Structures are given as C-alpha cells and as structure tokens.
C-alpha atoms as a PDB file:
ATOM      1  CA  MET A   1       0.106  -0.162   0.100  1.00  0.00           C
ATOM      2  CA  LEU A   2       2.911   2.451   0.930  1.00  0.00           C
ATOM      3  CA  ARG A   3       4.293   1.903  -2.718  1.00  0.00           C
ATOM      4  CA  LEU A   4       1.082   2.751  -4.373  1.00  0.00           C
ATOM      5  CA  SER A   5       0.827   6.017  -2.345  1.00  0.00           C
ATOM      6  CA  ALA A   6       4.221   6.835  -3.259  1.00  0.00           C
ATOM      7  CA  THR A   7       3.397   6.347  -6.910  1.00  0.00           C
ATOM      8  CA  LEU A   8       0.272   8.205  -6.749  1.00  0.00           C
ATOM      9  CA  ALA A   9       2.291  11.123  -5.245  1.00  0.00           C
ATOM     10  CA  ILE A  10       5.014  11.123  -7.924  1.00  0.00           C
ATOM     11  CA  LEU A  11       2.422  10.833 -10.641  1.00  0.00           C
ATOM     12  CA  GLY A  12       0.515  13.869  -9.214  1.00  0.00           C
ATOM     13  CA  ILE A  13       3.843  15.652  -9.377  1.00  0.00           C
ATOM     14  CA  VAL A  14       4.892  14.651 -12.704  1.00  0.00           C
ATOM     15  CA  VAL A  15       1.137  15.902 -13.780  1.00  0.00           C
ATOM     16  CA  SER A  16       1.083  18.858 -12.047  1.00  0.00           C
ATOM     17  CA  ALA A  17       4.519  19.850 -13.855  1.00  0.00           C
ATOM     18  CA  CYS A  18       2.629  19.620 -16.919  1.00  0.00           C
ATOM     19  CA  GLY A  19       0.454  22.414 -16.400  1.00  0.00           C
ATOM     20  CA  PRO A  20       1.501  26.066 -17.836  1.00  0.00           C
ATOM     21  CA  THR A  21       3.760  28.140 -15.745  1.00  0.00           C
ATOM     22  CA  SER A  22       2.943  31.577 -17.186  1.00  0.00           C
ATOM     23  CA  LEU A  23       0.191  33.482 -18.927  1.00  0.00           C
ATOM     24  CA  VAL A  24       0.843  35.682 -22.102  1.00  0.00           C
ATOM     25  CA  SER A  25      -0.798  39.278 -22.671  1.00  0.00           C
ATOM     26  CA  TYR A  26      -0.224  41.843 -25.010  1.00  0.00           C
ATOM     27  CA  THR A  27      -0.060  45.577 -24.379  1.00  0.00           C
ATOM     28  CA  LYS A  28       0.075  48.829 -26.201  1.00  0.00           C
ATOM     29  CA  PRO A  29       0.082  52.153 -24.917  1.00  0.00           C
ATOM     30  CA  ASN A  30      -2.993  54.420 -25.395  1.00  0.00           C
ATOM     31  CA  VAL A  31      -5.467  51.401 -26.720  1.00  0.00           C
ATOM     32  CA  SER A  32      -8.621  50.600 -24.901  1.00  0.00           C
ATOM     33  CA  SER A  33      -9.334  47.474 -23.581  1.00  0.00           C
ATOM     34  CA  ASP A  34     -12.208  46.944 -26.160  1.00  0.00           C
ATOM     35  CA  THR A  35      -9.680  47.705 -29.022  1.00  0.00           C
ATOM     36  CA  ALA A  36      -6.840  45.212 -27.686  1.00  0.00           C
ATOM     37  CA  ASN A  37      -9.523  42.551 -27.092  1.00  0.00           C
ATOM     38  CA  ARG A  38     -11.008  43.109 -30.597  1.00  0.00           C
ATOM     39  CA  ASN A  39      -7.394  42.876 -32.218  1.00  0.00           C
ATOM     40  CA  PHE A  40      -6.621  39.710 -30.006  1.00  0.00           C
ATOM     41  CA  VAL A  41      -9.617  38.118 -31.651  1.00  0.00           C
ATOM     42  CA  GLU A  42      -9.019  39.108 -35.194  1.00  0.00           C
ATOM     43  CA  CYS A  43      -5.448  37.694 -34.675  1.00  0.00           C
ATOM     44  CA  ARG A  44      -6.721  34.481 -33.026  1.00  0.00           C
ATOM     45  CA  GLN A  45      -9.290  33.734 -35.669  1.00  0.00           C
ATOM     46  CA  GLU A  46      -6.462  34.595 -38.284  1.00  0.00           C
ATOM     47  CA  ALA A  47      -4.431  32.007 -36.609  1.00  0.00           C
ATOM     48  CA  ASN A  48      -7.418  29.434 -36.700  1.00  0.00           C
ATOM     49  CA  ALA A  49      -8.032  29.927 -40.126  1.00  0.00           C
ATOM     50  CA  LEU A  50      -4.380  29.772 -41.420  1.00  0.00           C
ATOM     51  CA  PHE A  51      -3.208  26.548 -39.061  1.00  0.00           C
ATOM     52  CA  PRO A  52      -6.900  24.529 -38.352  1.00  0.00           C
ATOM     53  CA  ALA A  53      -6.331  21.894 -35.644  1.00  0.00           C
ATOM     54  CA  ALA A  54      -4.681  18.754 -36.685  1.00  0.00           C
ATOM     55  CA  VAL A  55      -5.202  16.580 -33.823  1.00  0.00           C
ATOM     56  CA  PHE A  56      -3.288  12.961 -33.985  1.00  0.00           C
ATOM     57  CA  THR A  57      -4.254  10.426 -31.342  1.00  0.00           C
ATOM     58  CA  GLN A  58      -2.012   7.247 -30.150  1.00  0.00           C
ATOM     59  CA  SER A  59      -2.855   4.459 -27.633  1.00  0.00           C
ATOM     60  CA  VAL A  60      -0.314   4.485 -24.883  1.00  0.00           C
ATOM     61  CA  PRO A  61       0.244   1.671 -22.956  1.00  0.00           C
ATOM     62  CA  GLY A  62      -0.424   2.320 -19.184  1.00  0.00           C
ATOM     63  CA  TYR A  63       2.208   1.628 -16.422  1.00  0.00           C
ATOM     64  CA  GLY A  64       1.194   0.906 -12.972  1.00  0.00           C
ATOM     65  CA  GLY A  65      -0.982  -1.282 -11.006  1.00  0.00           C
ATOM     66  CA  TYR A  66       0.183  -3.874  -8.494  1.00  0.00           C
ATOM     67  CA  GLY A  67       1.401  -5.978 -11.309  1.00  0.00           C
ATOM     68  CA  ALA A  68       4.060  -3.660 -12.259  1.00  0.00           C
ATOM     69  CA  PHE A  69       5.588  -3.403  -8.623  1.00  0.00           C
ATOM     70  CA  TYR A  70       5.580  -7.328  -7.858  1.00  0.00           C
ATOM     71  CA  GLY A  71       7.143  -8.882 -11.019  1.00  0.00           C
ATOM     72  CA  GLY A  72       3.898  -8.649 -13.080  1.00  0.00           C
ATOM     73  CA  TYR A  73       3.172  -7.478 -16.684  1.00  0.00           C
ATOM     74  CA  PRO A  74       3.887  -3.687 -16.527  1.00  0.00           C
ATOM     75  CA  GLY A  75       0.963  -2.922 -18.846  1.00  0.00           C
ATOM     76  CA  TRP A  76      -1.549  -4.192 -16.273  1.00  0.00           C
ATOM     77  CA  GLY A  77      -2.862  -0.700 -15.555  1.00  0.00           C
ATOM     78  CA  GLY A  78      -4.377  -0.297 -18.891  1.00  0.00           C
ATOM     79  CA  SER A  79      -3.672   2.295 -21.610  1.00  0.00           C
ATOM     80  CA  TYR A  80      -4.697   5.558 -22.602  1.00  0.00           C
ATOM     81  CA  ILE A  81      -5.321   7.926 -25.486  1.00  0.00           C
ATOM     82  CA  GLN A  82      -2.954  10.685 -25.930  1.00  0.00           C
ATOM     83  CA  ALA A  83      -4.042  13.436 -28.335  1.00  0.00           C
ATOM     84  CA  ARG A  84      -1.381  16.301 -29.798  1.00  0.00           C
ATOM     85  CA  ASP A  85      -2.286  19.153 -32.018  1.00  0.00           C
ATOM     86  CA  ALA A  86       0.617  19.478 -34.529  1.00  0.00           C
ATOM     87  CA  ASN A  87      -0.577  22.925 -35.478  1.00  0.00           C
ATOM     88  CA  GLU A  88      -0.850  24.485 -31.983  1.00  0.00           C
ATOM     89  CA  PRO A  89       2.753  25.857 -32.117  1.00  0.00           C
ATOM     90  CA  LEU A  90       2.071  27.402 -35.353  1.00  0.00           C
ATOM     91  CA  ARG A  91      -1.042  29.230 -34.385  1.00  0.00           C
ATOM     92  CA  ALA A  92       0.673  30.469 -31.053  1.00  0.00           C
ATOM     93  CA  GLN A  93       3.547  31.899 -33.111  1.00  0.00           C
ATOM     94  CA  HIS A  94       1.365  33.477 -35.987  1.00  0.00           C
ATOM     95  CA  LEU A  95      -0.922  34.768 -32.956  1.00  0.00           C
ATOM     96  CA  SER A  96       2.445  36.590 -31.236  1.00  0.00           C
ATOM     97  CA  ASP A  97       3.542  37.770 -34.988  1.00  0.00           C
ATOM     98  CA  CYS A  98      -0.039  39.275 -35.886  1.00  0.00           C
ATOM     99  CA  MET A  99      -0.223  41.243 -32.247  1.00  0.00           C
ATOM    100  CA  THR A 100       3.329  42.483 -32.760  1.00  0.00           C
ATOM    101  CA  LEU A 101       2.520  43.511 -36.175  1.00  0.00           C
ATOM    102  CA  LYS A 102      -0.354  45.670 -34.732  1.00  0.00           C
ATOM    103  CA  GLY A 103       2.198  47.354 -32.261  1.00  0.00           C
ATOM    104  CA  TYR A 104       1.443  45.456 -29.052  1.00  0.00           C
ATOM    105  CA  ARG A 105       4.370  44.131 -26.781  1.00  0.00           C
ATOM    106  CA  GLN A 106       4.226  40.700 -25.197  1.00  0.00           C
ATOM    107  CA  VAL A 107       4.109  40.616 -21.528  1.00  0.00           C
ATOM    108  CA  ILE A 108       4.574  37.481 -19.483  1.00  0.00           C
ATOM    109  CA  HIS A 109       3.052  36.881 -16.242  1.00  0.00           C
ATOM    110  CA  PRO A 110       3.542  33.610 -13.738  1.00  0.00           C
ATOM    111  CA  ILE A 111       0.849  31.942 -12.408  1.00  0.00           C
ATOM    112  CA  CYS A 112       0.222  32.526  -8.799  1.00  0.00           C
ATOM    113  CA  THR A 113       1.332  30.220  -6.338  1.00  0.00           C
ATOM    114  CA  ARG A 114      -0.854  28.662  -3.755  1.00  0.00           C
ATOM    115  CA  GLU A 115       1.126  30.424  -1.169  1.00  0.00           C
ATOM    116  CA  GLN A 116       0.422  34.096  -2.760  1.00  0.00           C
ATOM    117  CA  LEU A 117      -3.219  33.313  -2.878  1.00  0.00           C
ATOM    118  CA  ALA A 118      -3.302  31.640   0.603  1.00  0.00           C
ATOM    119  CA  GLY A 119      -7.507  31.630   0.319  1.00  0.00           C
ATOM    120  CA  ARG A 120      -7.570  35.478  -0.109  1.00  0.00           C
ATOM    121  CA  GLN A 121      -9.363  37.363  -3.039  1.00  0.00           C
ATOM    122  CA  TYR A 122      -7.410  40.007  -4.741  1.00  0.00           C
ATOM    123  CA  GLN A 123      -8.877  42.647  -7.120  1.00  0.00           C
ATOM    124  CA  ALA A 124      -8.505  41.508 -11.098  1.00  0.00           C
ATOM    125  CA  VAL A 125      -6.445  43.870 -13.174  1.00  0.00           C
ATOM    126  CA  SER A 126      -8.715  45.507 -15.781  1.00  0.00           C
ATOM    127  CA  ARG A 127      -5.681  46.272 -18.131  1.00  0.00           C
ATOM    128  CA  PRO A 128      -2.547  44.137 -18.668  1.00  0.00           C
ATOM    129  CA  PRO A 129       0.370  46.236 -17.307  1.00  0.00           C
ATOM    130  CA  SER A 130       2.979  47.555 -19.768  1.00  0.00           C
ATOM    131  CA  GLY A 131       5.626  45.337 -18.251  1.00  0.00           C
ATOM    132  CA  ALA A 132       6.163  42.530 -16.064  1.00  0.00           C
ATOM    133  CA  SER A 133       5.251  43.501 -12.200  1.00  0.00           C
ATOM    134  CA  PRO A 134       6.199  41.515  -9.032  1.00  0.00           C
ATOM    135  CA  ASN A 135       2.700  42.189  -7.740  1.00  0.00           C
ATOM    136  CA  ILE A 136       1.022  40.512 -11.153  1.00  0.00           C
ATOM    137  CA  CYS A 137       0.241  37.126 -11.348  1.00  0.00           C
ATOM    138  CA  ALA A 138      -2.614  34.895 -13.309  1.00  0.00           C
ATOM    139  CA  ALA A 139      -5.104  33.132 -11.193  1.00  0.00           C
ATOM    140  CA  ARG A 140      -7.313  30.270 -12.427  1.00  0.00           C
ATOM    141  CA  THR A 141     -10.746  31.106 -12.784  1.00  0.00           C
ATOM    142  CA  GLN A 142     -13.657  28.428 -12.100  1.00  0.00           C
ATOM    143  CA  GLY A 143     -14.519  28.388 -15.791  1.00  0.00           C
ATOM    144  CA  GLY A 144     -10.807  26.931 -16.897  1.00  0.00           C
ATOM    145  CA  GLY A 145      -9.480  30.360 -17.727  1.00  0.00           C
ATOM    146  CA  SER A 146      -6.981  32.578 -16.238  1.00  0.00           C
ATOM    147  CA  THR A 147      -7.363  36.473 -14.920  1.00  0.00           C
ATOM    148  CA  LEU A 148      -4.705  38.792 -14.149  1.00  0.00           C
ATOM    149  CA  ILE A 149      -4.585  39.775 -10.312  1.00  0.00           C
ATOM    150  CA  ASP A 150      -2.922  42.636  -8.305  1.00  0.00           C
ATOM    151  CA  LEU A 151      -1.496  40.640  -5.195  1.00  0.00           C
ATOM    152  CA  SER A 152      -1.013  44.320  -3.679  1.00  0.00           C
ATOM    153  CA  LYS A 153      -4.703  44.813  -3.749  1.00  0.00           C
ATOM    154  CA  PRO A 154      -6.829  42.286  -1.622  1.00  0.00           C
ATOM    155  CA  ILE A 155     -10.368  42.450  -1.724  1.00  0.00           C
END
C-alpha cells in the first residue's frame, strides 16, 4: 500500500509539472481594452484559419497497478489515448506575430502560487500592465480560464 501511495504522489507531481507556468498578455500604450480585445480576437481567428487543428491520437500503454510492482506485466494498468495538435505551435507563433505587427508588446506573467493566494481574494487587473510586475500574477478562474490579479490589492 505504501508503494501505491508513493507512486500516486510521484504521478501527481509529474502531472502538475505539465501545467502552464505563465500567462501571455499583449499591451499597447493608449489603446482601450475593447480595441485590444478586438485585435486579439482578429489575430486568433486568423491563426485558427491559417493553421486549423490537426489532432493526432495514439494509444499509449499504461504502466502501473500492482502487477508492475510485484514482477507482473507492466501494462496491467491499461492504456490511455494521447492527443496532440500538430498545428498548435504554429497558431501560437502566428498570434504573437500578428499582435506584434499591430504594435503590441508581449508580456509574460507567472501563474499565482498557492502560497501567494493563501485563500484570499484579490482585485482583478482591468488592463494588463505595460511590463512584468512582481505584484501581478495570473489566477485560474472557475471556468478554466485565467485572469490577472494584483497581489497588492486584496479585496
């Protein structure tokens, strides 16, 4: 049982390491949020049209279960389907290039840590700052997205 717990703990660390560690935003002086959002949507639509999803799947044998620990067949844990979109990097690059051509500058914000949030709520940033700031980080929303918050402005 101890081995199973250790394996699950290691699996949790590996899976959490796969999550995003930053959020990219775009900023341009003297541009309203509406205009910035409209430009972002236009660039994203153009990227999606030029590089549509090209998803490839493959069955990957699973490893785990008690059989793997006690000399049994390592594939005893079953298998899972792994999906990969071959065009995702191209869409991301085109989006970045398009926003740069429109005069925006890319700003990378870290994802907020649990320690930073510590169960408190903070004010959302209405407009991305023009540069990286130690008080600004991206918090995950309940809908699965992210929003920028200012750690120096608790609610």
